[in-house]
């Protein structure tokens, strides 16, 4: 009779403390039919067995509802059901297309694509694997027999992919790619026996997914992320397979738990990317408040990637200007100045124009964005729910050989100046220069000394080794390398040797690992998030966790698979957690070390 004793059950729940344990919330897309949102019980029961909390997502294409839902779930499960309307793939319907479900298609495609933007773990089941493919740029065969020619008497026939047996009964095998995520989930077994209820299948996984399992007849049975993200789609129905199907749900709930931990971490710590070149794209007429495909950093992507702050630089290419009779002019030929044509900008004026534009952007979006000069301002902005931009200069060419320019840029709020770029200038020799000075020039010594006085950080990314060591001995404060990686892993003159790293750490400085592919991996192979993390781990092994961080170089050709833009930066935190860095270390590696140096450099000037 206890089943009907409501008060006894309630009393038992009230005796628990804490009131509720934090279990990952798994959103499950609901099916639709006969004016009813419905779902087979296997989906939510397997989620509960795996340790998660199921939340059923109704098929609504309401943008606000979808966005709010994504904020509240830790992972997404795309359930099975009817065929997807081929018009979403740019195709017309073929004769053997089954029933489509107009209520589900658009909301599920939207939520899937937006989940990818936010790095949510995703598991797609049957129709769900097909939804993944269509949402992420792939294709689905409207009918596998027609698409493969298997219904022709002269063609080898397919396996039976729509079984008559009970749903709990496996009816064919699949072959699993070694080393894949599915291979790991399946305890490294090369094959699995699965059930089968479909006449469609993924025909092309698209750029974000790759095939990790096939049936013996070649039909695609599983796909995964090409970018080391927790995304997996399977063509069978594991929710009907009891214990045999449970590992997939355990994987999803586990990944949801990690994502929940990442979100909580980002709410507590301050995340700072110390170098991005987004201002280079201002002339293209970008809108920073729009999710612009031309940008790797904008308000949308900063929000999706839970990035609190970025340092935007005014970048000046060394060969972009020349001095003519004491005047700095752009090297690129320009049309003659007329009353309606603006005068060509000098390096200093160009940097000012960049900062003017950033100030305009911050003013236009003051409810979401603010400029910060100090670490205290960054923290205050985070407490107020604002994203922050700090100002930097990439290439001391902007000074125009005049120390007074330093005072000017200090008044504008510049927090660091990268002394040179790809070429020697009047301050120092570049890693890609011609050894003009043999290190830092006499003028460069004065520049570093004045930067120390004004509270501007000295940045030695792009500098020659001799310039690096000269600056290290000249500066009274620690120096930084805002976007440099490890030469021990990728032999490029722009990267730091282990000896440089040790010297930098000994003086209290920091190395911010960059995502520029050519500084992460030599040769033709594309760099990935795993290569970036290898550089970070190496830097930590040499310098310790007090002297390393992240400077992406986004919009300056930085970005790798898995960390391709600002929306993917939670993946960096995920990787740090996987490597068992503590929360204190993660805060250091997410900009805390850089801000420590900034506070030391600014202390005398602002006191």
Coordinates of C-alpha atoms in Angstrom, one line a residue:
X1 CA 0.0 0.0 0.0
X2 CA 3.0 2.4 0.3
X3 CA 2.6 3.1 -3.4
X4 CA -0.5 5.1 -2.5
X5 CA 0.9 6.6 0.6
X6 CA 1.7 10.0 -0.8
X7 CA 2.7 11.6 2.5
X8 CA 5.2 8.7 3.4
X9 CA 6.9 9.3 0.0
X10 CA 7.0 13.0 0.6
X11 CA 8.4 12.6 4.1
X12 CA 11.2 10.4 2.8
X13 CA 12.1 13.1 0.2
X14 CA 12.1 15.8 2.9
X15 CA 14.5 13.8 4.9
X16 CA 17.2 14.1 2.2
X17 CA 19.8 16.8 2.3
X18 CA 20.9 18.4 0.1
X19 CA 17.5 19.0 -1.3
X20 CA 18.6 17.9 -4.7
X21 CA 21.9 16.7 -6.2
X22 CA 23.0 18.4 -9.4
X23 CA 22.3 15.9 -12.1
X24 CA 23.0 16.8 -15.8
X25 CA 19.8 18.0 -17.5
X26 CA 19.4 16.2 -20.9
X27 CA 17.0 17.8 -23.3
X28 CA 15.2 15.2 -25.5
X29 CA 13.4 16.4 -28.6
X30 CA 9.8 15.2 -28.6
X31 CA 8.0 13.5 -31.4
X32 CA 4.7 15.0 -32.7
X33 CA 1.5 13.4 -33.9
X34 CA -2.3 13.9 -33.6
X35 CA -1.8 17.3 -32.0
X36 CA 0.3 15.7 -29.3
X37 CA 4.0 15.9 -28.2
X38 CA 5.0 12.4 -27.3
X39 CA 8.0 10.3 -26.7
X40 CA 8.8 6.6 -26.4
X41 CA 9.6 5.8 -22.7
X42 CA 13.0 4.2 -23.5
X43 CA 14.6 7.6 -24.1
X44 CA 13.9 9.2 -20.8
X45 CA 14.2 5.9 -18.8
X46 CA 17.7 5.3 -20.2
X47 CA 18.7 8.9 -19.3
X48 CA 17.5 8.4 -15.7
X49 CA 19.3 5.0 -15.6
X50 CA 22.5 6.8 -16.8
X51 CA 22.2 9.4 -14.0
X52 CA 20.7 12.3 -15.8
X53 CA 17.5 14.3 -15.6
X54 CA 15.4 14.2 -18.7
X55 CA 13.7 17.3 -20.0
X56 CA 11.3 16.9 -23.0
X57 CA 11.7 19.6 -25.6
X58 CA 8.4 20.3 -27.6
X59 CA 8.7 20.8 -31.4
X60 CA 8.4 24.6 -31.4
X61 CA 10.3 26.8 -33.8
X62 CA 10.0 29.8 -31.5
X63 CA 13.4 31.4 -31.4
X64 CA 13.2 32.6 -27.8
X65 CA 12.0 29.2 -26.5
X66 CA 14.9 27.4 -28.3
X67 CA 17.5 29.8 -27.0
X68 CA 16.2 29.7 -23.4
X69 CA 16.1 25.9 -23.6
X70 CA 19.7 25.7 -24.7
X71 CA 20.7 27.9 -21.7
X72 CA 19.1 25.4 -19.3
X73 CA 20.2 22.0 -20.6
X74 CA 23.6 20.3 -20.4
X75 CA 23.3 18.0 -23.4
X76 CA 20.9 17.3 -26.3
X77 CA 19.3 14.0 -27.4
X78 CA 17.8 14.0 -30.8
X79 CA 15.1 11.3 -30.9
X80 CA 13.8 9.1 -33.7
X81 CA 10.8 9.6 -35.9
X82 CA 9.6 10.5 -39.4
X83 CA 11.6 11.5 -42.5
X84 CA 13.0 15.0 -42.8
X85 CA 11.6 17.2 -45.6
X86 CA 14.2 17.0 -48.4
X87 CA 13.6 20.7 -49.2
X88 CA 15.9 21.4 -46.2
X89 CA 18.7 19.7 -48.2
X90 CA 17.8 21.6 -51.4
X91 CA 16.2 18.4 -52.9
X92 CA 12.8 17.6 -54.3
X93 CA 10.9 14.6 -52.9
X94 CA 11.5 11.1 -54.4
X95 CA 8.8 8.5 -54.8
X96 CA 9.9 6.4 -51.9
X97 CA 10.1 9.3 -49.4
X98 CA 8.2 8.4 -46.3
X99 CA 6.0 10.5 -44.1
X100 CA 7.6 13.8 -43.1
X101 CA 6.8 15.7 -39.9
X102 CA 6.6 19.4 -40.6
X103 CA 6.2 20.3 -36.9
X104 CA 9.6 18.8 -36.0
X105 CA 12.0 19.6 -38.9
X106 CA 12.7 23.3 -38.4
X107 CA 12.8 23.4 -34.6
X108 CA 15.1 20.4 -34.5
X109 CA 17.4 21.7 -37.2
X110 CA 17.6 25.0 -35.4
X111 CA 18.3 23.6 -32.0
X112 CA 20.9 21.2 -33.4
X113 CA 22.8 24.0 -35.2
X114 CA 22.6 26.3 -32.2
X115 CA 23.7 23.5 -29.9
X116 CA 26.8 23.1 -32.1
X117 CA 27.5 26.8 -31.7
X118 CA 27.3 26.4 -27.9
X119 CA 29.4 23.2 -27.8
X120 CA 26.7 21.2 -26.2
X121 CA 27.1 17.4 -26.2
X122 CA 24.7 15.8 -28.7
X123 CA 23.5 12.3 -29.3
X124 CA 21.3 11.7 -32.3
X125 CA 19.3 8.4 -32.6
X126 CA 17.9 7.1 -35.9
X127 CA 16.2 10.2 -37.3
X128 CA 18.5 12.1 -34.9
X129 CA 21.6 11.1 -36.8
X130 CA 20.0 12.3 -39.9
X131 CA 19.0 15.6 -38.2
X132 CA 22.7 16.0 -37.2
X133 CA 23.8 15.5 -40.8
X134 CA 21.3 17.9 -42.4
X135 CA 21.8 20.6 -39.7
X136 CA 25.6 20.4 -40.0
X137 CA 25.9 20.5 -43.8
X138 CA 25.5 16.8 -44.7
X139 CA 23.0 14.8 -46.8
X140 CA 20.5 12.0 -46.2
X141 CA 19.4 9.4 -48.8
X142 CA 15.6 9.8 -49.1
X143 CA 15.5 6.0 -49.6
X144 CA 18.6 3.8 -49.3
X145 CA 17.3 1.1 -51.7
X146 CA 16.7 3.7 -54.4
X147 CA 19.9 5.7 -53.7
X148 CA 22.2 2.6 -53.8
X149 CA 20.4 0.9 -56.7
X150 CA 19.9 -2.1 -54.4
X151 CA 16.3 -2.5 -55.7
X152 CA 17.8 -3.4 -59.1
X153 CA 17.9 -7.1 -59.9
X154 CA 21.5 -6.7 -61.1
X155 CA 22.8 -5.0 -57.9
X156 CA 23.8 -6.6 -54.7
X157 CA 20.9 -6.2 -52.3
X158 CA 21.0 -4.3 -49.0
X159 CA 20.5 -5.9 -45.6
X160 CA 17.1 -5.6 -44.1
X161 CA 17.2 -2.3 -42.3
X162 CA 13.6 -2.2 -41.1
X163 CA 13.1 -5.2 -38.9
X164 CA 9.8 -7.1 -38.1
X165 CA 11.3 -8.5 -34.8
X166 CA 10.7 -6.9 -31.4
X167 CA 12.5 -3.6 -30.9
X168 CA 14.7 -5.1 -28.2
X169 CA 16.1 -7.7 -30.6
X170 CA 19.3 -6.9 -32.6
X171 CA 19.1 -8.0 -36.2
X172 CA 22.3 -7.1 -37.9
X173 CA 25.9 -6.2 -37.1
X174 CA 27.9 -3.0 -37.6
X175 CA 31.7 -2.5 -38.0
X176 CA 33.2 0.2 -35.8
X177 CA 36.2 2.4 -36.8
X178 CA 39.2 1.7 -34.4
X179 CA 40.1 4.6 -32.2
X180 CA 36.7 6.3 -32.6
X181 CA 34.6 7.6 -29.8
X182 CA 32.1 4.9 -30.5
X183 CA 34.9 2.3 -30.3
X184 CA 35.7 3.6 -26.8
X185 CA 32.1 3.5 -25.7
X186 CA 31.7 0.0 -27.0
X187 CA 34.7 -1.1 -24.8
X188 CA 36.9 -1.3 -27.9
X189 CA 34.9 -4.0 -29.6
X190 CA 35.2 -4.0 -33.4
X191 CA 31.6 -4.9 -34.0
X192 CA 28.2 -4.4 -32.4
X193 CA 24.8 -6.1 -33.0
X194 CA 22.0 -3.5 -33.4
X195 CA 18.3 -3.2 -34.1
X196 CA 17.2 -1.5 -37.3
X197 CA 14.1 0.6 -38.1
X198 CA 14.8 2.9 -41.1
X199 CA 14.6 3.2 -44.8
X200 CA 16.8 6.4 -44.9
X201 CA 20.4 6.9 -43.8
X202 CA 23.1 9.5 -43.9
X203 CA 24.7 9.5 -47.3
X204 CA 27.2 12.3 -46.7
X205 CA 28.2 13.4 -43.2
X206 CA 29.3 16.9 -44.2
X207 CA 32.3 18.9 -43.0
X208 CA 31.6 18.6 -39.2
X209 CA 31.1 14.9 -39.0
X210 CA 32.9 11.7 -40.1
X211 CA 31.7 8.1 -40.5
X212 CA 32.7 5.8 -37.6
X213 CA 30.5 2.7 -38.2
X214 CA 28.9 1.0 -41.2
X215 CA 26.7 -2.0 -41.7
X216 CA 28.2 -4.9 -43.8
X217 CA 26.4 -3.5 -46.8
X218 CA 28.1 -0.1 -46.4
X219 CA 25.2 1.8 -45.0
X220 CA 26.3 4.5 -42.6
X221 CA 25.4 3.5 -39.0
X222 CA 27.3 6.1 -36.9
X223 CA 29.0 9.5 -37.3
X224 CA 31.1 11.7 -34.9
X225 CA 32.6 15.1 -34.8
X226 CA 35.7 15.9 -36.9
X227 CA 36.6 18.6 -34.4
X228 CA 37.0 16.5 -31.2
X229 CA 33.6 17.6 -29.9
X230 CA 31.2 15.4 -27.9
X231 CA 28.8 14.8 -30.9
X232 CA 27.7 11.3 -31.9
X233 CA 24.9 10.0 -34.1
X234 CA 23.7 6.4 -34.4
X235 CA 21.2 4.9 -36.8
X236 CA 19.9 2.2 -34.5
X237 CA 17.7 2.6 -31.4
X238 CA 19.8 2.0 -28.2
X239 CA 16.9 3.1 -26.0
X240 CA 15.2 -0.2 -26.9
X241 CA 18.3 -2.4 -26.1
X242 CA 18.3 -2.3 -22.3
X243 CA 21.7 -2.8 -20.8
X244 CA 23.3 -3.2 -24.2
X245 CA 22.1 0.3 -25.2
X246 CA 22.9 2.0 -21.9
X247 CA 26.6 2.9 -22.5
X248 CA 25.5 5.5 -25.2
X249 CA 23.3 7.3 -22.6
X250 CA 25.9 7.0 -20.0
X251 CA 28.4 8.7 -22.3
X252 CA 25.9 11.5 -23.0
X253 CA 25.1 12.1 -19.4
X254 CA 28.8 12.1 -18.5
X255 CA 29.5 14.6 -21.2
X256 CA 26.5 16.7 -20.0
X257 CA 28.0 16.6 -16.5
X258 CA 31.3 18.0 -17.9
X259 CA 29.5 20.7 -19.8
X260 CA 27.6 21.6 -16.6
X261 CA 30.9 21.9 -14.8
X262 CA 32.4 24.1 -17.6
X263 CA 29.4 26.4 -17.4
X264 CA 29.7 26.7 -13.6
X265 CA 33.4 27.4 -13.9
X266 CA 32.9 30.1 -16.4
X267 CA 30.4 31.8 -14.1
X268 CA 33.0 31.9 -11.3
X269 CA 36.2 32.7 -13.1
X270 CA 37.2 35.6 -15.4
X271 CA 38.1 34.4 -18.9
X272 CA 40.5 36.6 -21.0
X273 CA 41.8 36.0 -24.5
X274 CA 44.9 38.2 -24.7
X275 CA 45.2 38.7 -28.5
X276 CA 42.7 39.1 -31.3
X277 CA 42.9 40.9 -34.6
X278 CA 39.2 41.6 -35.2
X279 CA 39.7 45.3 -35.9
X280 CA 41.4 44.3 -39.2
X281 CA 38.0 43.4 -40.5
X282 CA 36.3 46.7 -39.5
X283 CA 36.7 48.0 -43.1
X284 CA 34.3 45.2 -44.3
X285 CA 31.4 46.9 -42.5
X286 CA 31.0 44.3 -39.8
X287 CA 28.3 44.5 -37.1
X288 CA 29.8 43.3 -33.9
X289 CA 26.4 42.5 -32.4
X290 CA 25.5 40.1 -35.3
X291 CA 26.8 36.6 -35.5
X292 CA 28.9 37.5 -38.6
X293 CA 30.5 34.6 -40.5
X294 CA 33.3 36.9 -41.4
X295 CA 34.3 37.3 -37.8
X296 CA 35.8 34.8 -35.3
X297 CA 35.0 37.2 -32.4
X298 CA 31.7 39.0 -32.0
X299 CA 29.2 39.4 -29.2
X300 CA 27.3 36.3 -30.2
X301 CA 30.5 34.1 -30.3
X302 CA 31.8 35.6 -27.0
X303 CA 28.5 34.8 -25.4
X304 CA 28.3 31.3 -26.8
X305 CA 31.9 30.6 -25.8
X306 CA 31.4 32.2 -22.4
X307 CA 34.4 34.5 -23.0
X308 CA 34.4 37.5 -20.7
X309 CA 37.0 39.7 -22.3
X310 CA 39.4 40.0 -25.2
X311 CA 42.3 42.3 -26.0
X312 CA 41.7 43.7 -29.5
X313 CA 44.8 45.1 -31.2
X314 CA 45.4 47.8 -33.7
X315 CA 47.6 45.8 -36.1
X316 CA 50.1 47.6 -38.3
X317 CA 52.0 45.6 -40.9
X318 CA 55.7 46.6 -40.9
X319 CA 55.7 47.1 -44.7
X320 CA 52.4 49.0 -44.6
X321 CA 54.0 52.5 -44.1
X322 CA 57.1 54.4 -45.1
X323 CA 58.7 57.6 -44.0
X324 CA 58.9 60.4 -46.6
X325 CA 60.5 63.7 -45.6
X326 CA 59.6 63.2 -42.0
X327 CA 56.0 62.2 -42.7
X328 CA 54.6 58.6 -42.4
X329 CA 52.5 57.5 -45.4
X330 CA 50.9 54.2 -46.4
X331 CA 53.1 52.2 -48.7
X332 CA 50.1 51.0 -50.7
X333 CA 49.5 53.5 -53.5
X334 CA 46.4 55.6 -52.9
X335 CA 44.4 57.9 -55.1
X336 CA 45.3 61.6 -54.9
X337 CA 43.7 63.4 -52.0
X338 CA 40.6 65.5 -53.0
X339 CA 38.2 67.5 -50.8
X340 CA 36.0 64.3 -50.6
X341 CA 38.9 61.8 -50.2
X342 CA 40.3 61.3 -46.7
X343 CA 44.0 62.0 -46.1
X344 CA 46.0 58.8 -45.9
X345 CA 46.5 57.9 -42.3
X346 CA 49.8 57.8 -40.6
X347 CA 50.6 54.7 -38.3
X348 CA 49.5 56.6 -35.1
X349 CA 46.4 58.0 -36.7
X350 CA 45.5 54.6 -38.0
X351 CA 45.8 53.1 -34.5
X352 CA 43.6 55.9 -33.2
X353 CA 41.0 55.2 -35.9
X354 CA 40.8 51.6 -34.7
X355 CA 40.4 52.7 -31.1
X356 CA 37.7 55.2 -32.2
X357 CA 35.8 52.4 -33.9
X358 CA 36.0 50.1 -30.8
X359 CA 34.7 53.0 -28.6
X360 CA 31.8 53.5 -31.1
X361 CA 31.0 49.7 -30.9
X362 CA 31.1 49.7 -27.1
X363 CA 28.9 52.8 -26.9
X364 CA 26.4 51.3 -29.4
X365 CA 26.1 48.2 -27.3
X366 CA 26.6 49.6 -23.8
X367 CA 24.1 47.2 -22.3
X368 CA 26.3 44.3 -23.3
X369 CA 29.8 45.6 -23.8
X370 CA 32.4 47.9 -22.3
X371 CA 36.0 48.9 -22.7
X372 CA 38.3 48.1 -19.7
X373 CA 41.8 49.4 -18.9
X374 CA 42.5 47.6 -15.7
X375 CA 41.9 44.1 -14.2
X376 CA 39.6 45.7 -11.6
X377 CA 37.5 47.1 -14.5
X378 CA 37.3 43.7 -16.1
X379 CA 36.0 42.1 -12.8
X380 CA 33.5 44.9 -12.4
X381 CA 32.2 44.4 -15.9
X382 CA 31.8 40.7 -15.3
X383 CA 29.8 41.4 -12.2
X384 CA 27.6 43.7 -14.2
X385 CA 27.0 41.1 -16.9
X386 CA 29.1 43.0 -19.5
X387 CA 31.7 41.6 -22.0
X388 CA 34.9 43.6 -22.0
X389 CA 37.4 44.8 -24.7
X390 CA 40.9 45.9 -23.8
X391 CA 43.0 47.8 -26.3
X392 CA 46.4 46.8 -27.5
X393 CA 48.8 47.7 -30.3
X394 CA 50.6 45.1 -32.5
X395 CA 53.8 46.8 -33.8
X396 CA 55.5 49.7 -32.2
X397 CA 55.6 51.3 -35.6
X398 CA 52.4 53.1 -34.3
X399 CA 54.7 55.3 -32.2
X400 CA 56.2 56.9 -35.3
X401 CA 59.6 57.1 -33.5
X402 CA 58.2 59.5 -30.9
X403 CA 58.1 58.7 -27.2
X404 CA 55.3 61.2 -26.8
X405 CA 53.1 58.8 -28.7
X406 CA 53.4 56.4 -25.7
X407 CA 51.8 59.0 -23.4
X408 CA 49.1 59.5 -26.0
X409 CA 48.3 55.8 -26.2
X410 CA 48.4 55.4 -22.5
X411 CA 45.8 58.1 -22.2
X412 CA 43.6 56.1 -24.7
X413 CA 43.8 53.0 -22.4
X414 CA 46.3 50.8 -24.3
X415 CA 47.3 47.9 -22.0
X416 CA 50.2 46.5 -24.1
X417 CA 52.3 47.2 -27.2
X418 CA 53.8 44.4 -29.2
X419 CA 57.2 46.0 -29.9
X420 CA 57.5 44.7 -33.5
X421 CA 55.8 42.6 -36.1
X422 CA 57.2 40.7 -39.1
X423 CA 60.1 43.0 -39.8
X424 CA 62.7 45.1 -37.9
X425 CA 61.5 48.6 -36.8
X426 CA 63.1 51.4 -34.9
X427 CA 62.5 49.7 -31.6
X428 CA 64.0 46.2 -32.1
X429 CA 64.7 43.3 -34.4
X430 CA 61.9 41.0 -35.4
X431 CA 62.0 37.1 -35.5
X432 CA 61.5 37.5 -39.2
X433 CA 63.7 40.6 -39.7
X434 CA 67.2 41.3 -40.8
X435 CA 69.1 41.8 -37.5
X436 CA 69.2 45.6 -37.9
X437 CA 70.1 46.4 -34.3
X438 CA 71.3 43.1 -32.9
X439 CA 68.4 43.2 -30.5
X440 CA 66.7 46.2 -28.9
X441 CA 67.8 49.6 -30.4
X442 CA 68.8 52.6 -28.2
X443 CA 65.4 54.1 -29.0
X444 CA 63.8 50.8 -28.0
X445 CA 65.5 51.0 -24.6
X446 CA 63.8 54.4 -24.1
X447 CA 60.5 53.0 -25.3
X448 CA 60.6 50.1 -22.8
X449 CA 61.6 52.4 -19.9
X450 CA 58.7 54.8 -20.7
X451 CA 56.2 51.9 -21.0
X452 CA 57.3 50.8 -17.6
X453 CA 56.6 54.4 -16.3
X454 CA 53.2 54.6 -18.0
X455 CA 51.9 51.1 -16.9
X456 CA 51.9 49.7 -20.5
X457 CA 52.9 46.0 -20.8
X458 CA 55.9 45.1 -23.0
X459 CA 54.9 42.4 -25.4
X460 CA 57.7 40.4 -27.1
X461 CA 55.7 38.1 -29.4
X462 CA 57.2 38.5 -32.9
X463 CA 60.5 39.6 -31.5
X464 CA 63.9 38.1 -32.3
X465 CA 65.5 36.1 -29.5
X466 CA 68.1 38.8 -29.0
X467 CA 65.4 41.4 -28.7
X468 CA 63.6 39.1 -26.2
X469 CA 66.6 38.8 -23.9
X470 CA 67.5 42.5 -24.2
X471 CA 63.9 43.5 -23.3
X472 CA 63.9 41.1 -20.4
X473 CA 67.0 42.8 -18.9
X474 CA 65.9 46.3 -19.7
X475 CA 62.4 46.2 -18.3
X476 CA 61.8 46.8 -14.6
X477 CA 58.6 44.8 -14.8
X478 CA 57.8 41.4 -16.2
X479 CA 57.2 41.1 -19.9
X480 CA 54.6 39.1 -21.8
X481 CA 54.4 37.2 -25.0
X482 CA 50.7 37.7 -25.9
X483 CA 50.5 35.1 -28.6
X484 CA 53.4 32.7 -28.9
X485 CA 53.8 28.9 -28.7
X486 CA 56.5 26.3 -28.0
X487 CA 59.5 26.0 -30.4
X488 CA 60.2 22.5 -29.0
X489 CA 57.0 21.3 -30.6
X490 CA 57.0 23.4 -33.7
X491 CA 60.3 24.8 -34.9
X492 CA 59.3 28.3 -35.9
X493 CA 61.3 31.5 -35.1
X494 CA 58.1 33.1 -33.8
X495 CA 57.8 30.4 -31.0
X496 CA 59.7 30.5 -27.7
X497 CA 62.5 28.1 -26.9
X498 CA 62.4 26.3 -23.6
X499 CA 65.3 28.5 -22.5
X500 CA 63.3 31.6 -23.3
X501 CA 60.3 30.2 -21.4
X502 CA 62.4 29.5 -18.3
X503 CA 63.9 33.1 -18.5
X504 CA 60.5 34.6 -18.9
X505 CA 59.1 32.7 -15.9
X506 CA 62.1 33.6 -13.8
X507 CA 61.3 37.3 -14.3
X508 CA 57.6 36.7 -13.6
X509 CA 56.4 37.0 -17.2
X510 CA 53.8 35.0 -19.1
X511 CA 53.6 33.1 -22.4
X512 CA 50.1 33.0 -24.0
X513 CA 49.8 30.0 -26.3
X514 CA 48.4 31.0 -29.6
X515 CA 46.1 29.2 -32.1
X516 CA 47.9 30.2 -35.3
X517 CA 48.1 26.8 -37.1
X518 CA 51.6 27.4 -38.5
X519 CA 53.0 27.9 -35.0
X520 CA 51.4 24.7 -33.6
X521 CA 52.2 22.1 -36.2
X522 CA 54.8 21.9 -39.0
X523 CA 54.0 20.2 -42.3
X524 CA 50.8 19.7 -44.3
X525 CA 48.6 18.2 -41.5
X526 CA 46.0 20.6 -40.1
X527 CA 46.4 21.6 -36.4
X528 CA 43.6 20.8 -34.0
X529 CA 42.7 21.6 -30.4
X530 CA 44.8 18.7 -29.3
X531 CA 47.9 20.3 -30.8
X532 CA 47.1 23.6 -29.0
X533 CA 46.7 21.8 -25.7
X534 CA 50.0 20.0 -26.3
X535 CA 51.8 23.4 -26.6
X536 CA 50.0 24.6 -23.4
X537 CA 50.9 21.4 -21.5
X538 CA 54.5 21.8 -22.7
X539 CA 54.7 25.4 -21.6
X540 CA 53.3 24.5 -18.2
X541 CA 55.9 21.7 -17.9
X542 CA 58.6 24.3 -18.4
X543 CA 57.2 27.4 -16.7
X544 CA 54.6 26.2 -14.3
X545 CA 50.9 27.1 -14.2
X546 CA 51.7 30.6 -13.0
X547 CA 53.2 31.7 -16.3
X548 CA 51.0 30.4 -19.1
X549 CA 47.7 31.4 -20.8
X550 CA 45.8 31.7 -24.1
X551 CA 46.2 34.3 -26.8
X552 CA 44.1 33.0 -29.8
X553 CA 45.1 35.4 -32.6
X554 CA 41.5 35.0 -33.8
X555 CA 40.8 37.1 -36.9
X556 CA 44.5 37.2 -37.5
X557 CA 44.5 33.7 -39.0
X558 CA 44.4 32.0 -35.6
X559 CA 42.0 29.2 -35.0
X560 CA 42.1 25.4 -35.3
X561 CA 39.6 22.5 -35.4
X562 CA 37.9 22.5 -32.0
X563 CA 38.9 26.0 -31.2
X564 CA 37.9 27.7 -34.5
X565 CA 36.4 30.8 -33.1
X566 CA 35.3 32.5 -29.8
X567 CA 32.2 30.4 -29.6
X568 CA 34.3 27.3 -29.1
X569 CA 36.4 28.5 -26.2
X570 CA 34.5 26.4 -23.6
X571 CA 36.3 23.5 -25.4
X572 CA 39.5 24.9 -24.0
X573 CA 38.1 24.6 -20.5
X574 CA 36.8 21.1 -21.2
X575 CA 40.3 20.1 -22.2
X576 CA 41.8 21.7 -19.1
X577 CA 39.4 19.7 -16.9
X578 CA 40.2 16.5 -18.8
X579 CA 43.9 17.1 -17.9
X580 CA 42.9 17.5 -14.2
X581 CA 44.0 21.1 -13.8
X582 CA 42.5 22.5 -10.6
X583 CA 40.0 25.4 -10.6
X584 CA 42.8 27.7 -9.4
X585 CA 45.1 26.6 -12.2
X586 CA 42.3 27.0 -14.8
X587 CA 41.7 30.6 -13.6
X588 CA 45.5 31.2 -14.0
X589 CA 45.5 29.7 -17.5
X590 CA 42.4 31.6 -18.5
X591 CA 44.0 35.0 -18.1
X592 CA 44.7 35.2 -14.4
X593 CA 48.5 35.1 -15.0
X594 CA 48.3 37.8 -17.6
X595 CA 46.2 40.0 -15.3
X596 CA 48.7 39.5 -12.5
X597 CA 51.4 40.9 -14.7
X598 CA 49.1 43.7 -15.8
X599 CA 48.4 44.7 -12.2
X600 CA 52.1 44.8 -11.4
X601 CA 52.9 46.9 -14.4
X602 CA 50.0 49.3 -13.8
X603 CA 50.4 49.5 -10.0
X604 CA 52.8 52.4 -9.8
X605 CA 51.1 54.4 -12.6
X606 CA 47.6 54.0 -11.1
X607 CA 48.5 54.4 -7.4

